[in-house]
PDB file of C-alpha atoms in Angstrom:
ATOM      1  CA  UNK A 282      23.108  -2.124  -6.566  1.00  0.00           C
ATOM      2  CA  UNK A 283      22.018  -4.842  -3.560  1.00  0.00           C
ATOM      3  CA  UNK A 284      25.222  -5.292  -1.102  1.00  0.00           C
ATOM      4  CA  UNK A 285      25.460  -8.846   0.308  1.00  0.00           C
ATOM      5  CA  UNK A 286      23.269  -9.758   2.743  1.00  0.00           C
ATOM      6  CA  UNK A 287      23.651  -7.657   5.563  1.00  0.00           C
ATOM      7  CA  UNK A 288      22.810  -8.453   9.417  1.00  0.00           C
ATOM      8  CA  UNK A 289      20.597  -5.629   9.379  1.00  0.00           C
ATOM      9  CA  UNK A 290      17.982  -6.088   6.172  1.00  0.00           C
ATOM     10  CA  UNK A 291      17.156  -2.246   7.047  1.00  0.00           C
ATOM     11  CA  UNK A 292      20.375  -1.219   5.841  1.00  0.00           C
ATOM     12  CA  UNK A 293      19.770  -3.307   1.972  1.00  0.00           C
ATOM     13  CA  UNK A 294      18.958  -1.162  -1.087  1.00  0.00           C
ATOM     14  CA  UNK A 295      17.229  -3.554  -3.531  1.00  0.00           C
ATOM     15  CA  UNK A 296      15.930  -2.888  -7.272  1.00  0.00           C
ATOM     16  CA  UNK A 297      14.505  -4.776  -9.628  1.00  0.00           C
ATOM     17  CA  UNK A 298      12.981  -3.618 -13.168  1.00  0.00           C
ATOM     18  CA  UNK A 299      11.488  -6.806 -14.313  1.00  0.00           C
ATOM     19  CA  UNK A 300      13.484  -6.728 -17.294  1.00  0.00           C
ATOM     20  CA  UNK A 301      14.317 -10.242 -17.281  1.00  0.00           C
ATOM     21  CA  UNK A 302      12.280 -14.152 -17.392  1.00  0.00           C
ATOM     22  CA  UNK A 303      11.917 -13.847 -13.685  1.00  0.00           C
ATOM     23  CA  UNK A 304      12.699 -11.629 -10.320  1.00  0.00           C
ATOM     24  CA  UNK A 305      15.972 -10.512 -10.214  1.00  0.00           C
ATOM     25  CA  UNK A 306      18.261 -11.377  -7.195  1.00  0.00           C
ATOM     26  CA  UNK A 307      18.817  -7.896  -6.627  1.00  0.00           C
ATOM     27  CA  UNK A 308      15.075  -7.486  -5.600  1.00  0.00           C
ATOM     28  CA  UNK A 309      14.167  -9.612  -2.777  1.00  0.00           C
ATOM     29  CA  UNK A 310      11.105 -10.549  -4.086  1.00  0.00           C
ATOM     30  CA  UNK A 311       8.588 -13.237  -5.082  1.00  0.00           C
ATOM     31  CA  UNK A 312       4.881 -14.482  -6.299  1.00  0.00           C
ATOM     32  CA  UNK A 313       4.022 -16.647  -3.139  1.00  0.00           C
ATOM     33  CA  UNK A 314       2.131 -19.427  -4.908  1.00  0.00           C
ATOM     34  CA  UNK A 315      -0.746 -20.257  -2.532  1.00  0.00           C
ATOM     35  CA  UNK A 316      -4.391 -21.685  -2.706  1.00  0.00           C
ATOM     36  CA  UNK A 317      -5.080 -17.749  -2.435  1.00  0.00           C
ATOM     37  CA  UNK A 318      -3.347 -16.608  -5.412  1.00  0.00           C
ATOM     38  CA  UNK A 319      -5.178 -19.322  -7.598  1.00  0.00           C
ATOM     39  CA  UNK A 320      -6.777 -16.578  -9.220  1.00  0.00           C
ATOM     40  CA  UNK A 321      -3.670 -14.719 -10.168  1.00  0.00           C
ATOM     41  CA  UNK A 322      -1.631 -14.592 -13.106  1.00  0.00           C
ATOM     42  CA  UNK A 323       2.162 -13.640 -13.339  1.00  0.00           C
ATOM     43  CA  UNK A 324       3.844 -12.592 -16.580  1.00  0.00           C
ATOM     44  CA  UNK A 325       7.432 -10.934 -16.863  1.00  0.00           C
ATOM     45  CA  UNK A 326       6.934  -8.930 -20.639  1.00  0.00           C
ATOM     46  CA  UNK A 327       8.077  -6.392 -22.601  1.00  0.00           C
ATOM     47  CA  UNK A 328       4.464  -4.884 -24.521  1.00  0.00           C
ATOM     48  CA  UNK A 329       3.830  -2.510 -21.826  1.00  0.00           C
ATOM     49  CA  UNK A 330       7.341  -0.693 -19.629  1.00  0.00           C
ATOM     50  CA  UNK A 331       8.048   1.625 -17.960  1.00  0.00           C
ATOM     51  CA  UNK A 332      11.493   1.801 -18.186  1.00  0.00           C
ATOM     52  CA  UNK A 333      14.568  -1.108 -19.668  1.00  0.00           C
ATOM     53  CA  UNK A 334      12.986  -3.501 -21.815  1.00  0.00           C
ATOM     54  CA  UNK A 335       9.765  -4.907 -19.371  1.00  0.00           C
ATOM     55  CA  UNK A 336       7.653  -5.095 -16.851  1.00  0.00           C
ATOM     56  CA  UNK A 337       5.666  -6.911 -14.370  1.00  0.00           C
ATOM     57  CA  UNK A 338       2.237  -7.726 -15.674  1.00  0.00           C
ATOM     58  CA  UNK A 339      -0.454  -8.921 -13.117  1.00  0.00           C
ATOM     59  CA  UNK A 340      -3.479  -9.675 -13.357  1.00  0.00           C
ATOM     60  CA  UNK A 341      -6.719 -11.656 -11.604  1.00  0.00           C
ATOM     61  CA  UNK A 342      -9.580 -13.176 -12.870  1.00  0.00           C
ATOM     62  CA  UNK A 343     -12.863 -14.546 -11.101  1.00  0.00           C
ATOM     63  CA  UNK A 344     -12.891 -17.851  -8.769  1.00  0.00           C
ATOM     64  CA  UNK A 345     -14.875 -17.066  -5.885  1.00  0.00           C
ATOM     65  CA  UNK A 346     -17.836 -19.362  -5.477  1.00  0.00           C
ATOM     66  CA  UNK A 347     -21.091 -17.300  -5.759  1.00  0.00           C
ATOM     67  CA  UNK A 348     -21.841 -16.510  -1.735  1.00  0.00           C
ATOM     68  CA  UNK A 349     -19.000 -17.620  -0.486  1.00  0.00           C
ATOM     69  CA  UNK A 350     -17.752 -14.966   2.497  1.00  0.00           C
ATOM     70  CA  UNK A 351     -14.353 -13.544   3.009  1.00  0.00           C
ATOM     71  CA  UNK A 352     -13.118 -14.498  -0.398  1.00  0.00           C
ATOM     72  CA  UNK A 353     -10.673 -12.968  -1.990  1.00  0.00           C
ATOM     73  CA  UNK A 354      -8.821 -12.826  -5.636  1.00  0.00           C
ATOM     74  CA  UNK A 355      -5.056 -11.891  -5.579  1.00  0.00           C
ATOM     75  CA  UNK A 356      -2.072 -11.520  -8.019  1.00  0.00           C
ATOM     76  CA  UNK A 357       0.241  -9.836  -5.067  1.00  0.00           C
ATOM     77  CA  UNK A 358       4.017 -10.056  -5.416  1.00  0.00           C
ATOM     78  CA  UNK A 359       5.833  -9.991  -1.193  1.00  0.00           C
ATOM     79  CA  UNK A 360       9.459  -9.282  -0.132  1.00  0.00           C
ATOM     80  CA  UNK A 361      11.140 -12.505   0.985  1.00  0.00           C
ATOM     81  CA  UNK A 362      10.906 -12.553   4.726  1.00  0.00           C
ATOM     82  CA  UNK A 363      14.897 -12.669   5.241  1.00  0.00           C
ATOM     83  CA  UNK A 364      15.025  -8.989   3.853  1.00  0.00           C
ATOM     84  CA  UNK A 365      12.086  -7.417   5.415  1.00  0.00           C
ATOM     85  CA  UNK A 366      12.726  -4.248   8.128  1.00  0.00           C
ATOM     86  CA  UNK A 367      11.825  -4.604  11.510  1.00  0.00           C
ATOM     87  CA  UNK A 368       8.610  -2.674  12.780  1.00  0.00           C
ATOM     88  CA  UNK A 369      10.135  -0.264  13.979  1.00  0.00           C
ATOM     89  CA  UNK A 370      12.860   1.323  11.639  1.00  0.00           C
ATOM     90  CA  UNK A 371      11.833   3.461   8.852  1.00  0.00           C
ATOM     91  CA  UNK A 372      12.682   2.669   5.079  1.00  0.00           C
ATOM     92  CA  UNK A 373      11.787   3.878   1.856  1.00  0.00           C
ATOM     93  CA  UNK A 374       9.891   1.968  -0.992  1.00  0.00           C
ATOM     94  CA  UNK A 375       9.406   3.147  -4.527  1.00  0.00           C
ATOM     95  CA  UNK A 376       7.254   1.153  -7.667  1.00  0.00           C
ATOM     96  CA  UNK A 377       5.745   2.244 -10.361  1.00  0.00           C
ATOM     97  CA  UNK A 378       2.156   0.726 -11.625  1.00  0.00           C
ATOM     98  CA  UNK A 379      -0.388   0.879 -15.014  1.00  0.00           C
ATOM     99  CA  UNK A 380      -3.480   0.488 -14.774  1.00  0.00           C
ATOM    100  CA  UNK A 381      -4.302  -1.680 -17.575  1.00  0.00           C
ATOM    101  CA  UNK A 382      -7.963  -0.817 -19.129  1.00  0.00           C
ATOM    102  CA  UNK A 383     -10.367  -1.809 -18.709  1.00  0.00           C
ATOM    103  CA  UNK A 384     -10.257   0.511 -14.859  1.00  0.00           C
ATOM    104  CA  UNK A 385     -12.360  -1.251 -12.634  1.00  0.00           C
ATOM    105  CA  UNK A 386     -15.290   1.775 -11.916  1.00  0.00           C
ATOM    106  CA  UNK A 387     -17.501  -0.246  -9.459  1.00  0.00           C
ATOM    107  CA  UNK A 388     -18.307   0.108  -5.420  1.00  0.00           C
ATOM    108  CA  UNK A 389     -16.225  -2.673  -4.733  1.00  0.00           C
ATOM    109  CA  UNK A 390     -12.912  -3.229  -2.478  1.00  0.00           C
ATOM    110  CA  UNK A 391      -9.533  -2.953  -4.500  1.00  0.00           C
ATOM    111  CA  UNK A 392      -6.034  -2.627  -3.668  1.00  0.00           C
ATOM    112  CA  UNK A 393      -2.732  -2.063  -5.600  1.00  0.00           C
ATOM    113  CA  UNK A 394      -0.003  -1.954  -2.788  1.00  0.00           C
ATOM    114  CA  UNK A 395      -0.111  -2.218   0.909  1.00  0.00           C
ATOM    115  CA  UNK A 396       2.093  -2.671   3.600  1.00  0.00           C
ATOM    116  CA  UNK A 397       1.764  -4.673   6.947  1.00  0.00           C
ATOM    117  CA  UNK A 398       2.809  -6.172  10.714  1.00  0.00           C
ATOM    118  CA  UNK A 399       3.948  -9.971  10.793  1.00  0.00           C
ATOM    119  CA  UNK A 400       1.055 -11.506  11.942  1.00  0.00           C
ATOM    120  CA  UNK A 401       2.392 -14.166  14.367  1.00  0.00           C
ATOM    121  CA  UNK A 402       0.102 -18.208  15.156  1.00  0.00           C
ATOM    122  CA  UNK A 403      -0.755 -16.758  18.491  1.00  0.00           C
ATOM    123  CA  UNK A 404      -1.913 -13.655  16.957  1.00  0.00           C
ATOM    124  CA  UNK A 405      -5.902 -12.558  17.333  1.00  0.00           C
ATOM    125  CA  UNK A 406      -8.177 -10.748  15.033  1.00  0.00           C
ATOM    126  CA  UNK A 407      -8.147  -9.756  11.055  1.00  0.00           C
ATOM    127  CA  UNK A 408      -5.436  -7.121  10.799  1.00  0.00           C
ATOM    128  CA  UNK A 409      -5.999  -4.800   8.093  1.00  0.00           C
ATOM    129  CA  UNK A 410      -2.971  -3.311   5.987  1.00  0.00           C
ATOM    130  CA  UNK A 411      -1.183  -0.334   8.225  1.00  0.00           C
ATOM    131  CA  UNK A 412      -0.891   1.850   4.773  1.00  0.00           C
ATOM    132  CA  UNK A 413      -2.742   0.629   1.791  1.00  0.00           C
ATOM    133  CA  UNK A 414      -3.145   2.469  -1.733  1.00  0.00           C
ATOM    134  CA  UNK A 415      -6.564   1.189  -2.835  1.00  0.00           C
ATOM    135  CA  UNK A 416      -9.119   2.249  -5.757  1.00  0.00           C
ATOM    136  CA  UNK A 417     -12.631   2.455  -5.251  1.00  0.00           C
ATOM    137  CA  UNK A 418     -15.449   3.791  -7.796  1.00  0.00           C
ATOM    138  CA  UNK A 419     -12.757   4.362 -10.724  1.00  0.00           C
ATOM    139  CA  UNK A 420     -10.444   6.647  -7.216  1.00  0.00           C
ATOM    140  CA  UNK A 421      -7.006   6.245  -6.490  1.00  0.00           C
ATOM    141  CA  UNK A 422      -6.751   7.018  -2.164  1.00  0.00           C
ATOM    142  CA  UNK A 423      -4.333   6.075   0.318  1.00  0.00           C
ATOM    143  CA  UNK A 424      -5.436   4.648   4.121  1.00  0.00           C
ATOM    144  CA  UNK A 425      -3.712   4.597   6.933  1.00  0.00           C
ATOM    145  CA  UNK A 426      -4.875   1.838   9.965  1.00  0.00           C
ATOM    146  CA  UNK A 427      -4.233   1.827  13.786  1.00  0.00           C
ATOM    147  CA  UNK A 428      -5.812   0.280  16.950  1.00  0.00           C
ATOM    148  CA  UNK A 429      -8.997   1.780  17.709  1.00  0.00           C
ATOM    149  CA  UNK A 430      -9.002   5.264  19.524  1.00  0.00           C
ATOM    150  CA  UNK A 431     -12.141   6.379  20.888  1.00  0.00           C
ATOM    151  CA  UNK A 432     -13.040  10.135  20.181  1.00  0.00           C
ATOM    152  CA  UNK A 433     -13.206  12.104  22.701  1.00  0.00           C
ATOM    153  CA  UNK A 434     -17.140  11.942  22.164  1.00  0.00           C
ATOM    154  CA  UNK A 435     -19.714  10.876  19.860  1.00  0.00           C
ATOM    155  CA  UNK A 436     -19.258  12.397  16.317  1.00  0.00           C
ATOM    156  CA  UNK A 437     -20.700  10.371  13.857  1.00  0.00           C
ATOM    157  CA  UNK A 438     -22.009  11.467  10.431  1.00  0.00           C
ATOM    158  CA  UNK A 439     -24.568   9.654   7.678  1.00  0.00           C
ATOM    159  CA  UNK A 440     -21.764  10.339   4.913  1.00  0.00           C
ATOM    160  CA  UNK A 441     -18.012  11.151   4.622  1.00  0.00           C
ATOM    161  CA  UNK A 442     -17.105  13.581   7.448  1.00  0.00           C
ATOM    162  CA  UNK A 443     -15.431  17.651   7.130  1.00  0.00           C
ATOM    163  CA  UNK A 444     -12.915  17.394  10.046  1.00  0.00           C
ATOM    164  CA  UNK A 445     -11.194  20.416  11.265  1.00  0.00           C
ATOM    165  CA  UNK A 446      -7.329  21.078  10.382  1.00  0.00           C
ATOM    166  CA  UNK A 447      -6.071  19.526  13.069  1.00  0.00           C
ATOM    167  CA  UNK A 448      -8.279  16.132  12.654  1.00  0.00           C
ATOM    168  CA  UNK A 449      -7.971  13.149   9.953  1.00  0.00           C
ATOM    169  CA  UNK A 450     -11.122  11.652   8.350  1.00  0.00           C
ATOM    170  CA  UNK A 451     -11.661   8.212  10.239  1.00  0.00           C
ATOM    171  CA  UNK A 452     -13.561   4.754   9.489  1.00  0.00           C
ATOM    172  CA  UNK A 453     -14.082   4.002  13.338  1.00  0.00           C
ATOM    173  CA  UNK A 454     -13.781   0.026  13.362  1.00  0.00           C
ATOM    174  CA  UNK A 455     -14.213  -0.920  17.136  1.00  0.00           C
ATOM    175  CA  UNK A 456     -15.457  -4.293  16.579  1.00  0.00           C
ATOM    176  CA  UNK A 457     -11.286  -5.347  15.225  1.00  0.00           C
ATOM    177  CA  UNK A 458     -10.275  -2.801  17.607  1.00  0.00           C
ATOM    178  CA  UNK A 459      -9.224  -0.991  14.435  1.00  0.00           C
ATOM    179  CA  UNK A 460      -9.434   2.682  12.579  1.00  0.00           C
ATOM    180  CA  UNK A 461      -8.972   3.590   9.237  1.00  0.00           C
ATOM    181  CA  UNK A 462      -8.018   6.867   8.233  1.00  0.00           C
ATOM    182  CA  UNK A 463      -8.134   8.641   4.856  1.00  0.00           C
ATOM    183  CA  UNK A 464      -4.895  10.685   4.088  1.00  0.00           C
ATOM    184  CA  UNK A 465      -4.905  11.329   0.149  1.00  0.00           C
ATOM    185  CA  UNK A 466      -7.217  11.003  -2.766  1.00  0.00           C
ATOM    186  CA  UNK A 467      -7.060  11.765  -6.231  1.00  0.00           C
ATOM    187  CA  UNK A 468      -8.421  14.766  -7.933  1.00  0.00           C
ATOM    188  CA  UNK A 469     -11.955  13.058  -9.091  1.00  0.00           C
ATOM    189  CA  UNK A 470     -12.650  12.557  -5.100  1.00  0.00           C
ATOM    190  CA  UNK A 471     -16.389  13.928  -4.571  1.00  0.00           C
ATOM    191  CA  UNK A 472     -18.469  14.531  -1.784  1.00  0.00           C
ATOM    192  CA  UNK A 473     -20.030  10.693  -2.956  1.00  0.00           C
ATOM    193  CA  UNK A 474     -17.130   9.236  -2.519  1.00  0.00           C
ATOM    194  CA  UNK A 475     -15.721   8.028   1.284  1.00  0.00           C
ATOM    195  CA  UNK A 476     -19.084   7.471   2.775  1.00  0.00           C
ATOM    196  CA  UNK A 477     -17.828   5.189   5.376  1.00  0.00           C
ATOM    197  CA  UNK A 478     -15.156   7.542   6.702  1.00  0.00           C
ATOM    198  CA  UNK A 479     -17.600   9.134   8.981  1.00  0.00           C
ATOM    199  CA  UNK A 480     -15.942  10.521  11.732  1.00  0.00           C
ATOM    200  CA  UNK A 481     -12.435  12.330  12.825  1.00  0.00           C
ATOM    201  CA  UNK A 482      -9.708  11.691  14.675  1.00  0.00           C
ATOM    202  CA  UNK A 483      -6.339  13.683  16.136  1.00  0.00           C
ATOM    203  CA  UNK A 484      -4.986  10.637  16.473  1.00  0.00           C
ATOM    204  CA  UNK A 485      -3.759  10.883  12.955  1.00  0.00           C
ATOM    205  CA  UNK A 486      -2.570  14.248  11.668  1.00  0.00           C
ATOM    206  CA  UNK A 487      -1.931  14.476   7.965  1.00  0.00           C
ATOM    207  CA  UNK A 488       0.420  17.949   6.418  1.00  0.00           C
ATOM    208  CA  UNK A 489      -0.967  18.428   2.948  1.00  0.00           C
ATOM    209  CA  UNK A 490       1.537  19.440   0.312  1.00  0.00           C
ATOM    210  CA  UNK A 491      -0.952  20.980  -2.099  1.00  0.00           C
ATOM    211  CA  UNK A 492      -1.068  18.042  -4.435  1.00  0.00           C
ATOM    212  CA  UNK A 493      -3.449  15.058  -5.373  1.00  0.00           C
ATOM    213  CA  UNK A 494      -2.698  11.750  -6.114  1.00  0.00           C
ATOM    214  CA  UNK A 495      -2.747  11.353 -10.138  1.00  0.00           C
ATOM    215  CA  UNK A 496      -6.029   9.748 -11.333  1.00  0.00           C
ATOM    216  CA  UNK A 497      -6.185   5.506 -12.429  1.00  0.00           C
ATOM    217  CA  UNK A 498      -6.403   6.979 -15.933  1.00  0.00           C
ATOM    218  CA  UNK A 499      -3.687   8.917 -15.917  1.00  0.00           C
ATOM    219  CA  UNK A 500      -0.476   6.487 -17.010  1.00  0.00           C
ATOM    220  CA  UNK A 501       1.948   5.364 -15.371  1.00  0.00           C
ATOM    221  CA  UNK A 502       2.249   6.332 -11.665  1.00  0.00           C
ATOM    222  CA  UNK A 503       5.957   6.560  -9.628  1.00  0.00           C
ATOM    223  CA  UNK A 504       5.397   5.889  -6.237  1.00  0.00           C
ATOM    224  CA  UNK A 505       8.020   6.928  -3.534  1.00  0.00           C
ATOM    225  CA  UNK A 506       6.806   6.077   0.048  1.00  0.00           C
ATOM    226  CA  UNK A 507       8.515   6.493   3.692  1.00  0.00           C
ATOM    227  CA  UNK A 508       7.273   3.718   5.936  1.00  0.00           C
ATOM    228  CA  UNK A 509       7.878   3.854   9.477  1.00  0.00           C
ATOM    229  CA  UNK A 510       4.998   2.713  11.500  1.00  0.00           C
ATOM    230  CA  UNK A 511       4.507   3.566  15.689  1.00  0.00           C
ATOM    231  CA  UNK A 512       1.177   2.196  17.118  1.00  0.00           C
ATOM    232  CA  UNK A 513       2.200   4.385  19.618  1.00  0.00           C
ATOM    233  CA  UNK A 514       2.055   7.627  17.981  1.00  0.00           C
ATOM    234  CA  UNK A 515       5.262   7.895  16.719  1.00  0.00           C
ATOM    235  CA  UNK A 516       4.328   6.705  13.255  1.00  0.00           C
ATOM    236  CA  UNK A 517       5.762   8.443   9.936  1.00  0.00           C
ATOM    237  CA  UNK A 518       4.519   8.241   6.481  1.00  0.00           C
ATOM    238  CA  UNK A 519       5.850  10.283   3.630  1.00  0.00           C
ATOM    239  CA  UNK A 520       3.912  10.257   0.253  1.00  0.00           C
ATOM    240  CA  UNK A 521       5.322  11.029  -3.084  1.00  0.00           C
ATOM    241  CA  UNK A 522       3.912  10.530  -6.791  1.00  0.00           C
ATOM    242  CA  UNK A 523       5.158  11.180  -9.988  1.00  0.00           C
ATOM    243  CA  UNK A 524       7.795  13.538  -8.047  1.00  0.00           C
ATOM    244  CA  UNK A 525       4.865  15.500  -6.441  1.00  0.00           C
ATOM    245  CA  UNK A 526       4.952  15.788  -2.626  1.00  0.00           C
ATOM    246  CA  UNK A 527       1.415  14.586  -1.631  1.00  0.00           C
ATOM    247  CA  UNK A 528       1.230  14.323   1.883  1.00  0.00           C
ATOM    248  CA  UNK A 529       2.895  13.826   5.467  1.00  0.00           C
ATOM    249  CA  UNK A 530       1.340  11.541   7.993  1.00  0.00           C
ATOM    250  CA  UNK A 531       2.299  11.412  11.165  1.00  0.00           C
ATOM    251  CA  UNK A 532       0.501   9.960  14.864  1.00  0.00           C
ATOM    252  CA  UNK A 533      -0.773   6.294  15.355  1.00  0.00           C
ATOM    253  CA  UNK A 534      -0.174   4.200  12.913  1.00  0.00           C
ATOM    254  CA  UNK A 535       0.118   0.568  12.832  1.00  0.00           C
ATOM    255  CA  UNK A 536      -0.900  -2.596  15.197  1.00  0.00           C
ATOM    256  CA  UNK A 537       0.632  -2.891  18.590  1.00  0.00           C
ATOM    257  CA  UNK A 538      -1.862  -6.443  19.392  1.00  0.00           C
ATOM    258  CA  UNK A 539      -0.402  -9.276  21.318  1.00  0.00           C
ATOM    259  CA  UNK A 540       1.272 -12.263  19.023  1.00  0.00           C
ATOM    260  CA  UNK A 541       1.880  -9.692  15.621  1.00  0.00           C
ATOM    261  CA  UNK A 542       5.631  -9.897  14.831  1.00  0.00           C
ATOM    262  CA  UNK A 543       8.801  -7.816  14.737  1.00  0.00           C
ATOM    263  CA  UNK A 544       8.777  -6.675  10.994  1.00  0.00           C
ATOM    264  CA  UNK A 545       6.701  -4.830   8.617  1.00  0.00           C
ATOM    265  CA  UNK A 546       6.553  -6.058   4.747  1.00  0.00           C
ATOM    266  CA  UNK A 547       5.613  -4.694   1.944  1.00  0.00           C
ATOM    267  CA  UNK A 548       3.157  -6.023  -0.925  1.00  0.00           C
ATOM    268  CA  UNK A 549       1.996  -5.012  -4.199  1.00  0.00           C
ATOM    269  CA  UNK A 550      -0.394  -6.171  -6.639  1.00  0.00           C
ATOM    270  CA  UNK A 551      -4.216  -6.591  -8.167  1.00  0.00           C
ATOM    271  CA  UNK A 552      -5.746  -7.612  -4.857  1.00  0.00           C
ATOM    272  CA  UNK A 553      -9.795  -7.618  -4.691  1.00  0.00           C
ATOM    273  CA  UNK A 554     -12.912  -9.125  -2.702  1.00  0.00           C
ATOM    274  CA  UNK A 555     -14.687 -11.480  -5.348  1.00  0.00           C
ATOM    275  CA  UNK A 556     -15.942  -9.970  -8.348  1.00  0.00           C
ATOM    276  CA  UNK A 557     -17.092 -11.100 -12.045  1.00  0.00           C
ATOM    277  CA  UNK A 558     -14.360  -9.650 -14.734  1.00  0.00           C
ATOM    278  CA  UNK A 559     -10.771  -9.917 -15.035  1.00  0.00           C
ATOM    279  CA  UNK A 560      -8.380  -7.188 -13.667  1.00  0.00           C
ATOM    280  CA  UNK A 561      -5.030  -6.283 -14.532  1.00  0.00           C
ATOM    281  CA  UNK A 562      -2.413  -3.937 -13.973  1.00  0.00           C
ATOM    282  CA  UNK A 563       1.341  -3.707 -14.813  1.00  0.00           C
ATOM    283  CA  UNK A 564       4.230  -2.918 -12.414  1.00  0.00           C
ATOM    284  CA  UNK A 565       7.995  -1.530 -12.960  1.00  0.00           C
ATOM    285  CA  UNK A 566      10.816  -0.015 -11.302  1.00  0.00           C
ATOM    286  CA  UNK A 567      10.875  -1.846  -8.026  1.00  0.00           C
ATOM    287  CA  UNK A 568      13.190  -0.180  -4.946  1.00  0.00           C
ATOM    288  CA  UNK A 569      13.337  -0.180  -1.711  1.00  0.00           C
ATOM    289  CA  UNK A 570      16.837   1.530   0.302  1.00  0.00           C
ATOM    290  CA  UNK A 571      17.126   3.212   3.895  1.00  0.00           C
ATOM    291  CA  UNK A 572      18.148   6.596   2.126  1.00  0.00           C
ATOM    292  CA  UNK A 573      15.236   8.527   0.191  1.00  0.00           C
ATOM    293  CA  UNK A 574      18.124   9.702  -2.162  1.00  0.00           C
ATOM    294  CA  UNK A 575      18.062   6.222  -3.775  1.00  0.00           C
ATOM    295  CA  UNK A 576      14.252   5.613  -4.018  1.00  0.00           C
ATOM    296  CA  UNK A 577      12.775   9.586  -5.324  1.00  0.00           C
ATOM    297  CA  UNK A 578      14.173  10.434  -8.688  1.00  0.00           C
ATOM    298  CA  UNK A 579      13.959  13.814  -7.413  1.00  0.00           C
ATOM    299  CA  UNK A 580      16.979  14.359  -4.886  1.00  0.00           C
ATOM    300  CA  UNK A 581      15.709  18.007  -3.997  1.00  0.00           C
ATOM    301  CA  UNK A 582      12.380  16.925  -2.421  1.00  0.00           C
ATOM    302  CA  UNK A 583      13.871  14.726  -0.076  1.00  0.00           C
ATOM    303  CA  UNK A 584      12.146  15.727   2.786  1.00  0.00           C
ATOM    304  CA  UNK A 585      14.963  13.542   5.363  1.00  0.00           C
ATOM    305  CA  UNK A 586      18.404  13.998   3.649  1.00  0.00           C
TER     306      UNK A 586
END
């Protein structure tokens, strides 16, 4: 289903269902074998599918040295960087992902997919992902990062913050000149849980659909995502799972920093700060196409036809 290469990668609709002994053509994509994937593991297998006859298995064991800061252990499969969409055009991506048991349950940073800016050589500062889906505690939730915005005044909470209807729940990050926002959650989110979103933000306005995100525990999960970042406020997220409309998000989203480059890319996979047990999960039905139609099984809820 993947035209030839076209002049604008935007316009490419790639699959791949991991059906075969290694990434199909039609995919675009690749394990980038790199002193920080050491502790990853790739297998193409057919125990555990989705759909066809296999799937993506990924997984990540310990290797950080005790103490040693800002490590990381990573299983993460990228899009080649010939096919990746410039910031900013909007395109939508669809997976699907297992959590293999056991589910890590611990206060600890995890993350299954995320997508981010080119970071360019002459690039400052640690740029978090613009939309990540991460786990934390044994909970699936979705962020969303921009540049910093200061609030309008001082609003800061001990715990997760209750924003009004027109404000998003916000991590402010001034030191990186960052925010992180919270936009969905799964249905086991408590009042425990979030503790470092602590204040709000307009910035960021999310439209609810009335649905949660399904829980780690719950199979497997069909993710359909509209990416179109806008540092300027002119960003556009679209959330879908399992054919359930979770949430629009809309405002400032992304990086606009000096020396961060013209596309946005996409990456999924087990991706953790050090930790002491092995952690895998299993991935299937790759997509990615300019026209929702091709990436949500569900035609009807296509919210841009």
């Amino acid at each position: 289903m993947t035209p030839a290469l076209a002049e604008d990668p935007a316009q490419l609709v790639l699959h791949d269902g991991f059906d075969g002994k290694d990434f199909a053509p039609s995919g675009h994509l690749y394990y980038r074998d790199n002193s920080e994937q050491e502790a990853g593991k790739v297998e193409f297998q057919s125990e555990v599918k989705r759909t066809g006859t296999g799937a993506l298995k990924l997984s990540v064991k310990p290797l950080c040295a005790p103490g040693k800061v800002n490590c990381s252990e990573r299983a993460e499969i990228w899009e080649r960087t010939k096919s990746r969409v410039p910031y900013n055009q909007g395109v939508w991506y669809g997976f699907a992902v297992k959590f293999a048991d056991p589910i890590p349950s611990g206060d600890h940073r995890y993350l299954i997919a995320q997508w981010k800016r080119e970071i360019g050589p002459k690039a400052k500062g640690d740029f978090s992902p613009f939309l990540a889906l991460r786990l934390n505690n044994g909970r699936l939730f979705a962020t969303v990062e921009t540049n910093y915005i200061a609030p309008p005044k001082t609003d800061v909470s001990a715990g997760a913050k209750t924003c009004d209807d027109n404000q998003t729940p916000v991590w402010f990050r001034a030191d990186t000149n960052q925010m992180r926002a919270l936009v969905a959650t799964d249905s086991n989110w408590g009042k425990a849980d979030g503790k470092e979103f602590t204040g709000c933000t307009s910035a960021i306005t999310i439209t609810d659909h009335g649905n949660k995100l399904p829980t780690p525990d719950s199979g497997w999960i069909d993710f359909a995502i509209y990416s179109r970042p806008g540092p300027d406020g002119t960003g556009h997220i679209e959330l879908f799972a399992n054919d359930k409309w979770i949430v629009t998000v809309k405002g400032h989203i992304g990086h606009a920093d000096k020396g961060l480059g013209k596309n946005q890319y996409f990456k999924f996979g087990p991706y953790r700060a050090a930790d002491t047990t092995d952690w895998t999960l299993y991935y299937d039905d790759f997509r990615r196409s300019p026209r929702c139609a091709d990436v949500l099984s569900d035609v009807k809820l296509c919210p841009m036809k």
